[in-house]
Tab-separated table of C-alpha atoms in Angstrom:
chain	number	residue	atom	x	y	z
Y	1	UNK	CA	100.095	104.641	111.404
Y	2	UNK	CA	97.172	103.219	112.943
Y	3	UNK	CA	98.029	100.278	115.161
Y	4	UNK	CA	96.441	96.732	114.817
Y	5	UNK	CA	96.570	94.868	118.477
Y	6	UNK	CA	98.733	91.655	116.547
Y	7	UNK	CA	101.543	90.973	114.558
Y	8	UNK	CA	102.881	87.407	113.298
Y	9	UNK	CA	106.599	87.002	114.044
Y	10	UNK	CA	108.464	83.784	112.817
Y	11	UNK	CA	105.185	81.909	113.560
Y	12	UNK	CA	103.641	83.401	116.734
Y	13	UNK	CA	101.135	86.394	117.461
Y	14	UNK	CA	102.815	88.907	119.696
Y	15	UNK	CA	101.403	92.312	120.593
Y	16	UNK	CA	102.356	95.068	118.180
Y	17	UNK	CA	104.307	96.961	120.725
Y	18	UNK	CA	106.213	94.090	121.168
Y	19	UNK	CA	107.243	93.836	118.024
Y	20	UNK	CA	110.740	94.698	118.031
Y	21	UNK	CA	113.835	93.404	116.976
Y	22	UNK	CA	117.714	94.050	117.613
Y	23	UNK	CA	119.632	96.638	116.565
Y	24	UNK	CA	122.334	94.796	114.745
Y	25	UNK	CA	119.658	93.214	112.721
Y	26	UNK	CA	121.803	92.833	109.501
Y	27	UNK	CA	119.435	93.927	107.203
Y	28	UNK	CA	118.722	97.132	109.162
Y	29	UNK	CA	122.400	97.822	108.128
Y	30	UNK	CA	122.727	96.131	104.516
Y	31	UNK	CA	119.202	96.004	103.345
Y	32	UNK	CA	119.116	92.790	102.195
Y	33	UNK	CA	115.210	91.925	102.554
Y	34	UNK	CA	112.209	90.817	100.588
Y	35	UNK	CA	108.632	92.049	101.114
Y	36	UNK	CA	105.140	92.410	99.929
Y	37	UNK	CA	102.414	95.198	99.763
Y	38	UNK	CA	99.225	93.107	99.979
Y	39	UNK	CA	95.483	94.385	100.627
Y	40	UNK	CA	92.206	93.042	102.283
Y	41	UNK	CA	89.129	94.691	101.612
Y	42	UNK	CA	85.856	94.741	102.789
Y	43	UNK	CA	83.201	93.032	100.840
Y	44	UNK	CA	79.658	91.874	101.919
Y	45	UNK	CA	81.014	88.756	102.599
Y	46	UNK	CA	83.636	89.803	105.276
Y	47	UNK	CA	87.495	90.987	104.430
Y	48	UNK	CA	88.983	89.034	101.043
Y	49	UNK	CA	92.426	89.260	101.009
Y	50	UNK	CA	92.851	90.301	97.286
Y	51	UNK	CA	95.652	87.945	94.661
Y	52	UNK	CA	96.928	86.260	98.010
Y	53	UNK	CA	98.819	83.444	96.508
Y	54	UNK	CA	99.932	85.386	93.747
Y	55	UNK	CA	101.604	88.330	95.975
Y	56	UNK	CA	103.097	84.999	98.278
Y	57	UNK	CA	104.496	83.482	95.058
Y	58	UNK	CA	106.531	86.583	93.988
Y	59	UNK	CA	107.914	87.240	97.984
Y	60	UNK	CA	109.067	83.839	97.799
Y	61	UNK	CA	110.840	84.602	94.033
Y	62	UNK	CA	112.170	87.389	95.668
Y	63	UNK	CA	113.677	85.506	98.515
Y	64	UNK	CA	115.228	83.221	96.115
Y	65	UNK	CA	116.390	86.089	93.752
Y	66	UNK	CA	118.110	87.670	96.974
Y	67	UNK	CA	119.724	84.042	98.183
Y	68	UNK	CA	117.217	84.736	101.510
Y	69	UNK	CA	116.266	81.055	102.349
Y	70	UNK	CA	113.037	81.099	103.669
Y	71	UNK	CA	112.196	79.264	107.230
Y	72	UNK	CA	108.127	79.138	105.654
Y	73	UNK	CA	106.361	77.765	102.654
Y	74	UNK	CA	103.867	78.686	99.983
Y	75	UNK	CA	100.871	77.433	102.271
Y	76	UNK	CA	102.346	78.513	105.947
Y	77	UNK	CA	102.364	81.783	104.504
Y	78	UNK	CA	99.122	82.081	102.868
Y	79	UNK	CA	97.820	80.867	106.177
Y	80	UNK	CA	99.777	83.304	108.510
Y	81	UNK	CA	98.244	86.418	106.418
Y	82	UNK	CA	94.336	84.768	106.688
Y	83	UNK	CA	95.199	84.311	110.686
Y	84	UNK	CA	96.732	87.426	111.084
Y	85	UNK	CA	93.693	89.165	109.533
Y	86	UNK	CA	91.485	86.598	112.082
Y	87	UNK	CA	93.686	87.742	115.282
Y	88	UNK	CA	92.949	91.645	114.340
Y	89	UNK	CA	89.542	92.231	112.746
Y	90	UNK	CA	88.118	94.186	115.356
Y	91	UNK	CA	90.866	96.457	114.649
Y	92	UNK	CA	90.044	96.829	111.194
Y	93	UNK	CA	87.324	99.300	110.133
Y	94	UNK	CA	87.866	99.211	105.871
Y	95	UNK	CA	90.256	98.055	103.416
Y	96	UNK	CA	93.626	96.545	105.137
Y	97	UNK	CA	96.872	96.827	103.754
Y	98	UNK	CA	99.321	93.907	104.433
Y	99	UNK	CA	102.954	93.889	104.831
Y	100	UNK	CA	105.244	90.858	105.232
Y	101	UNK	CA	108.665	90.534	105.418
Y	102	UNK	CA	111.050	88.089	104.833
Y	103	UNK	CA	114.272	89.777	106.467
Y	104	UNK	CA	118.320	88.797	107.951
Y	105	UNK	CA	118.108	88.982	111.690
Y	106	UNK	CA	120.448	89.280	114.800
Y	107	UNK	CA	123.690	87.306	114.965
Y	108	UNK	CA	126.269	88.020	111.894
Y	109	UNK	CA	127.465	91.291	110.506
Y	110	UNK	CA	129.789	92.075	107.470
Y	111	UNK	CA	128.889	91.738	103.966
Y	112	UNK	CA	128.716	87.918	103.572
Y	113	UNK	CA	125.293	87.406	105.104
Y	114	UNK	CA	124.496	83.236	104.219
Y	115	UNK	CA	125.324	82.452	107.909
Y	116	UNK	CA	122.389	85.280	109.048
Y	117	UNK	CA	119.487	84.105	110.932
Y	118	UNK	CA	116.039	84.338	107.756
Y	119	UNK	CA	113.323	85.746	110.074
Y	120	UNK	CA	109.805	86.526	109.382
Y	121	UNK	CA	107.280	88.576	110.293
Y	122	UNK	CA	103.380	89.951	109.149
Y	123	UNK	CA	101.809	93.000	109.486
Y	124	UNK	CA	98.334	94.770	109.020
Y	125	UNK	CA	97.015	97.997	109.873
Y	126	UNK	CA	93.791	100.203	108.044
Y	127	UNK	CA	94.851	102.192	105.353
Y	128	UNK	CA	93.041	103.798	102.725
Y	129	UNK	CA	94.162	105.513	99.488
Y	130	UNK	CA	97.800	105.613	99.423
Y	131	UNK	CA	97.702	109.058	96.897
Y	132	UNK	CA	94.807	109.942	98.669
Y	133	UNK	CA	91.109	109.553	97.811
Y	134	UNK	CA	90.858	112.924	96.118
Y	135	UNK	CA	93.941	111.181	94.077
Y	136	UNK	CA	91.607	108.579	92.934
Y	137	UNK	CA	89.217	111.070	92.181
Y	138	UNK	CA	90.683	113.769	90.166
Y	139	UNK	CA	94.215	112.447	89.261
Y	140	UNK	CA	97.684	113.923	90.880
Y	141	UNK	CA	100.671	116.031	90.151
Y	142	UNK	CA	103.818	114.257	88.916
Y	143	UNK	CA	106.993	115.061	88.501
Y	144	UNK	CA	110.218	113.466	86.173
Y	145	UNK	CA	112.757	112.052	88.709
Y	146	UNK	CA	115.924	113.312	88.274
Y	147	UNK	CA	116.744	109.804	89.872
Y	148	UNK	CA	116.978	106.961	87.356
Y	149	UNK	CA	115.516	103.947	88.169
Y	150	UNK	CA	117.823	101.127	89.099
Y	151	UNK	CA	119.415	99.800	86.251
Y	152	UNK	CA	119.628	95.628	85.441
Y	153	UNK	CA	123.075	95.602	85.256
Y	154	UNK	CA	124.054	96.784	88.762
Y	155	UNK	CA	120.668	95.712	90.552
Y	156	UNK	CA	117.942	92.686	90.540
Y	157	UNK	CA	114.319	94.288	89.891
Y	158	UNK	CA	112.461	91.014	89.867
Y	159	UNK	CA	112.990	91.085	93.193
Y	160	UNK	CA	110.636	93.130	95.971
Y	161	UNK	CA	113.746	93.943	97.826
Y	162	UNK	CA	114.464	96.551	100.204
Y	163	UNK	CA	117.337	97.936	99.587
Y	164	UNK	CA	116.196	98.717	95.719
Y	165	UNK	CA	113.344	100.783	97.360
Y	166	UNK	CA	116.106	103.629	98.400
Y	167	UNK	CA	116.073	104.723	94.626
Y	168	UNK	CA	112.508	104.785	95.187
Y	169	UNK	CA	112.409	106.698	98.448
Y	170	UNK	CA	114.960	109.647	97.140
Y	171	UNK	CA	112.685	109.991	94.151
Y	172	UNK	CA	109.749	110.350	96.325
Y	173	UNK	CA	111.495	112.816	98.431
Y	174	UNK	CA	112.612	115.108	95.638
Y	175	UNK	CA	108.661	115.065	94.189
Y	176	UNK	CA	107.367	116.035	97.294
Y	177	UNK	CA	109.750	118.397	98.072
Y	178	UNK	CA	109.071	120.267	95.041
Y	179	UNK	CA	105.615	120.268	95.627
Y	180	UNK	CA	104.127	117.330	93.355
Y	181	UNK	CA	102.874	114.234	94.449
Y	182	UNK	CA	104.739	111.168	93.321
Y	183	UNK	CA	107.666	110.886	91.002
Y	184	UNK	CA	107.858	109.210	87.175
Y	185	UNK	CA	111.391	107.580	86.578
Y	186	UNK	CA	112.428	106.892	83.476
Y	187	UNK	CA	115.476	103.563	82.819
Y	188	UNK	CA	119.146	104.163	82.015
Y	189	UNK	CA	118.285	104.570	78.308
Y	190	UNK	CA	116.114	107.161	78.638
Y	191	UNK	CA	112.455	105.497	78.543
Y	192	UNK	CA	109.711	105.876	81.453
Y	193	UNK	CA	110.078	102.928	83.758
Y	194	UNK	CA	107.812	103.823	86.271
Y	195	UNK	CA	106.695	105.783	89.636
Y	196	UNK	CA	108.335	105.113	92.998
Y	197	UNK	CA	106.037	102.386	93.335
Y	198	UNK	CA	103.692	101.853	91.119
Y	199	UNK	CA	103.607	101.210	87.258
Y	200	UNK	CA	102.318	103.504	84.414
Y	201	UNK	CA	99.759	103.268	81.926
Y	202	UNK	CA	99.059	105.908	79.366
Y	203	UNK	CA	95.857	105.810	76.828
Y	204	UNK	CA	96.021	107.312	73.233
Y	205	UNK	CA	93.447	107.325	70.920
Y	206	UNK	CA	91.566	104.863	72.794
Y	207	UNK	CA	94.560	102.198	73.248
Y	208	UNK	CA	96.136	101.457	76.544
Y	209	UNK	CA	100.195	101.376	76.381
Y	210	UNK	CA	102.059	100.337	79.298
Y	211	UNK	CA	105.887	99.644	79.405
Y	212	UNK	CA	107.463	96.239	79.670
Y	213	UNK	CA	108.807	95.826	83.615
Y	214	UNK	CA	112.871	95.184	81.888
Y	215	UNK	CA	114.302	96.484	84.791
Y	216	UNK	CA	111.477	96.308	87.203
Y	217	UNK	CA	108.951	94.432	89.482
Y	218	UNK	CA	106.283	92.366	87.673
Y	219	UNK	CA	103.298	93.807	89.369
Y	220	UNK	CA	100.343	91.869	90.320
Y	221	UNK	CA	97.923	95.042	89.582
Y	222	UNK	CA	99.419	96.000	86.327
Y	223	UNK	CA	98.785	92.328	85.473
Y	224	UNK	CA	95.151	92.664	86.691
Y	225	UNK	CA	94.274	96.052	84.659
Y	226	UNK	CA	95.493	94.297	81.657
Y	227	UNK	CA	92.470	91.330	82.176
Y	228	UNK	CA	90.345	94.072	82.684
Y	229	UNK	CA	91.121	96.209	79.493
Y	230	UNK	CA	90.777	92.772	77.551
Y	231	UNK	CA	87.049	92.264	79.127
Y	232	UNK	CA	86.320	95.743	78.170
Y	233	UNK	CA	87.937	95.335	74.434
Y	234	UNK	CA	90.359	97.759	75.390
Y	235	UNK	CA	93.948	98.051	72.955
Y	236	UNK	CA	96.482	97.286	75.501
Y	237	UNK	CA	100.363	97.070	74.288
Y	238	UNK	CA	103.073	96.819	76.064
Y	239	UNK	CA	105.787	98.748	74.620
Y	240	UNK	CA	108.837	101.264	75.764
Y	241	UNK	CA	107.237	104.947	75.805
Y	242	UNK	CA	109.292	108.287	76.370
Y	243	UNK	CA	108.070	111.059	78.890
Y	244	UNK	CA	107.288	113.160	75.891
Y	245	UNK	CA	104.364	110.935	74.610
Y	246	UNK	CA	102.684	111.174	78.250
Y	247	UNK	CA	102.583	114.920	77.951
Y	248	UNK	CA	100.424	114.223	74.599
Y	249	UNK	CA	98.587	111.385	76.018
Y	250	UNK	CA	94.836	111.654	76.129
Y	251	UNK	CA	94.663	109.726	79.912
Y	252	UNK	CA	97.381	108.831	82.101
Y	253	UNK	CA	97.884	106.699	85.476
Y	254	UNK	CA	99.459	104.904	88.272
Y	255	UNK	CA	98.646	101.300	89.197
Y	256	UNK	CA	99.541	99.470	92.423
Y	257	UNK	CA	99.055	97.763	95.367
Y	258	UNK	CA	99.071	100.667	97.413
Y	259	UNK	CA	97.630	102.812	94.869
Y	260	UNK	CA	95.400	101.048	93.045
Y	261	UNK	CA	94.417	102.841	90.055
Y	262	UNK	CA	95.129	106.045	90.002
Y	263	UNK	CA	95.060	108.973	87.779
Y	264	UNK	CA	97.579	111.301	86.465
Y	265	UNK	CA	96.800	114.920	85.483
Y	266	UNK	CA	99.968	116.502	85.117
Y	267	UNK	CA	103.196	115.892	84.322
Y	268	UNK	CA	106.143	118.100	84.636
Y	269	UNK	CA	103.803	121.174	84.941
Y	270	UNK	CA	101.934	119.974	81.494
Y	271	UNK	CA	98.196	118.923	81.602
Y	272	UNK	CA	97.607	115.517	80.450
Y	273	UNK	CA	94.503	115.200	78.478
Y	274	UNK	CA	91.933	117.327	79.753
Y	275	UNK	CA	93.678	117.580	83.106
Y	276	UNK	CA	91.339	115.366	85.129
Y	277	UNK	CA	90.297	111.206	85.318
Y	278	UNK	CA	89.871	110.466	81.931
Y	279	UNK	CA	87.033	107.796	80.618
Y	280	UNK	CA	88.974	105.127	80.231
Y	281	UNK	CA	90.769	105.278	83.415
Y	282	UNK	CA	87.011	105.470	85.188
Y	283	UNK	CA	85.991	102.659	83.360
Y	284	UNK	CA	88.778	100.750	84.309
Y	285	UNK	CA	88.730	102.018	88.308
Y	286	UNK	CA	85.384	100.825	88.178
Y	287	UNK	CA	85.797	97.586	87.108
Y	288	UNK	CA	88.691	97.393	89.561
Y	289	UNK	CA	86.779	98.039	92.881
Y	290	UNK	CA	84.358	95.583	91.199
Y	291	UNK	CA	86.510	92.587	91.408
Y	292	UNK	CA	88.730	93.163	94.676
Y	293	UNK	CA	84.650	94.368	96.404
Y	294	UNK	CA	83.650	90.579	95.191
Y	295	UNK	CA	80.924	92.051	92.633
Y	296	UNK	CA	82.705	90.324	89.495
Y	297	UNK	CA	81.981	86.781	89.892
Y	298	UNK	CA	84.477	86.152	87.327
Y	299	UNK	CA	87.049	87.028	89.372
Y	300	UNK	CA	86.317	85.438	92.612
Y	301	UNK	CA	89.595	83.030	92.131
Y	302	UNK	CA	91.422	86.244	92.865
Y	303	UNK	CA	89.859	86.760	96.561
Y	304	UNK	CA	90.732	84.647	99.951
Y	305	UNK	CA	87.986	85.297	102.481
Y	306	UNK	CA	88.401	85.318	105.838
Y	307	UNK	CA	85.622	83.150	107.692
């Protein structure tokens, strides 16, 4: 990871080496902790921190969903991320991803945490393409979890919470360990939920069919490529689909903070479509980097820019 020089703790810059915090931290030992994956990038007008308020809104559902009450509001936190970017932009040389944390700190273990300490903190740090930019380019290898993903009935997937992201993190493991490059995981009833951290779209015969989030987060960039396919009078549904229909899609793909849009050309060893970034997905990509680069004036609601 490349280091920024600042990082807002629980309202106050300290040095990112500084940045520590105790080991008995309870949610270092019960997980109990909401966060955010938000990005900055770098327009001609200076860094634009893209869907702020709408990535603050869901940390603070997911705070409430997790019974985490929140020392900070709606606007001290929107302002914290635009300072934070302020304190560190000489350390920033492209697109910035941002990572807060709303987290149980240092003073109460066992189960029962409502008498734990709600700390705080804001990070930022350069980071390009999470699948990597030949990902973007010409689509990556997936592979079927044998992990399911969390289920309703045992976990809340509304919520951004840590301790749901273990599910995520064995999945990823097992993918990468057998030589692909992000896992697919399908619900308990059988149907493709999504990847270990990003939703899926498929495209067949020039419609765009994504599933509903049932059991899972309801992501800010899925909601965004759905705009988009409705400006380019794209099909989109939103419907349960079944790994068996992404092996016969014509175009398949990952959306996400982290990973934007990006493309899926195989599946479980099976070529999907003609095994590259199909012409949809482009179009969409493109329209994409459009709006979070400031070039789609229509959009500009969706960027905060730092002056």
């Amino acid at each position: 990871m490349e280091e920024a020089k600042y990082i807002w703790k629980d309202g106050n810059f300290i040095d990112w080496k500084n940045a520590t915090t105790h080991l008995l931290t309870h949610s270092l030992h019960y997980g109990n902790a909401a966060f955010e994956g938000t990005r900055a990038y770098k327009t001609n007008n200076g860094f634009a921190i893209f869907r702020l308020q709408d990535h603050t809104k869901r940390l603070l559902n997911s705070a409430k969903i997790l019974h985490l009450n929140c020392p900070y509001d709606f606007d001290e936190i929107n302002q914290a991320h635009i300072d934070l970017i302020k304190k560190n932009l000489d350390c920033f040389k492209s697109n910035v991803y941002i990572r807060p944390l709303i987290y149980l700190g240092y003073g109460v273990m066992g189960l029962y945490h409502k008498k734990s300490p709600v700390n705080m903190m804001i990070a930022a740090w350069n980071w390009g393409a999470y699948l990597g930019e030949d990902g973007i380019q010409n689509g990556i290898r997936v592979k079927t979890s044998s992990f399911i993903r969390n289920s309703a009935k045992s976990l809340m997937g509304k919520a951004k919470a840590s301790a749901n992201y273990l599910n995520s993190q064995m999945a990823k493991y097992e993918a990468m360990e057998c030589g692909f490059d992000e896992a697919l995981l399908l619900d308990d009833s059988g149907f493709v939920a999504e990847g270990s951290g990003e939703c899926i779209f498929i495209v067949r015969n020039g419609k765009l069919i994504t599933p509903p989030h049932d059991n899972s987060l309801e992501s800010i960039t899925q909601d965004t490529v759905i705009k988009i396919a409705k400006d380019l009078n794209i099909e989109i549904y939103q419907r349960r689909i079944t790994r068996d229909e992404i092996y016969i899609a014509d175009e398949a793909f990952f959306t996400g903070t982290a990973a934007e849009i990006t493309p899926i050309k195989e599946l479980d060893f099976i070529k999907i479509g003609n095994g590259s970034r199909g012409e949809i997905t482009k179009k969409l990509q493109d329209s994409f980097f459009e709006i979070v680069l400031g070039n789609n004036k229509k959009y500009n609601n969706y960027l905060t820019y730092i002056d």
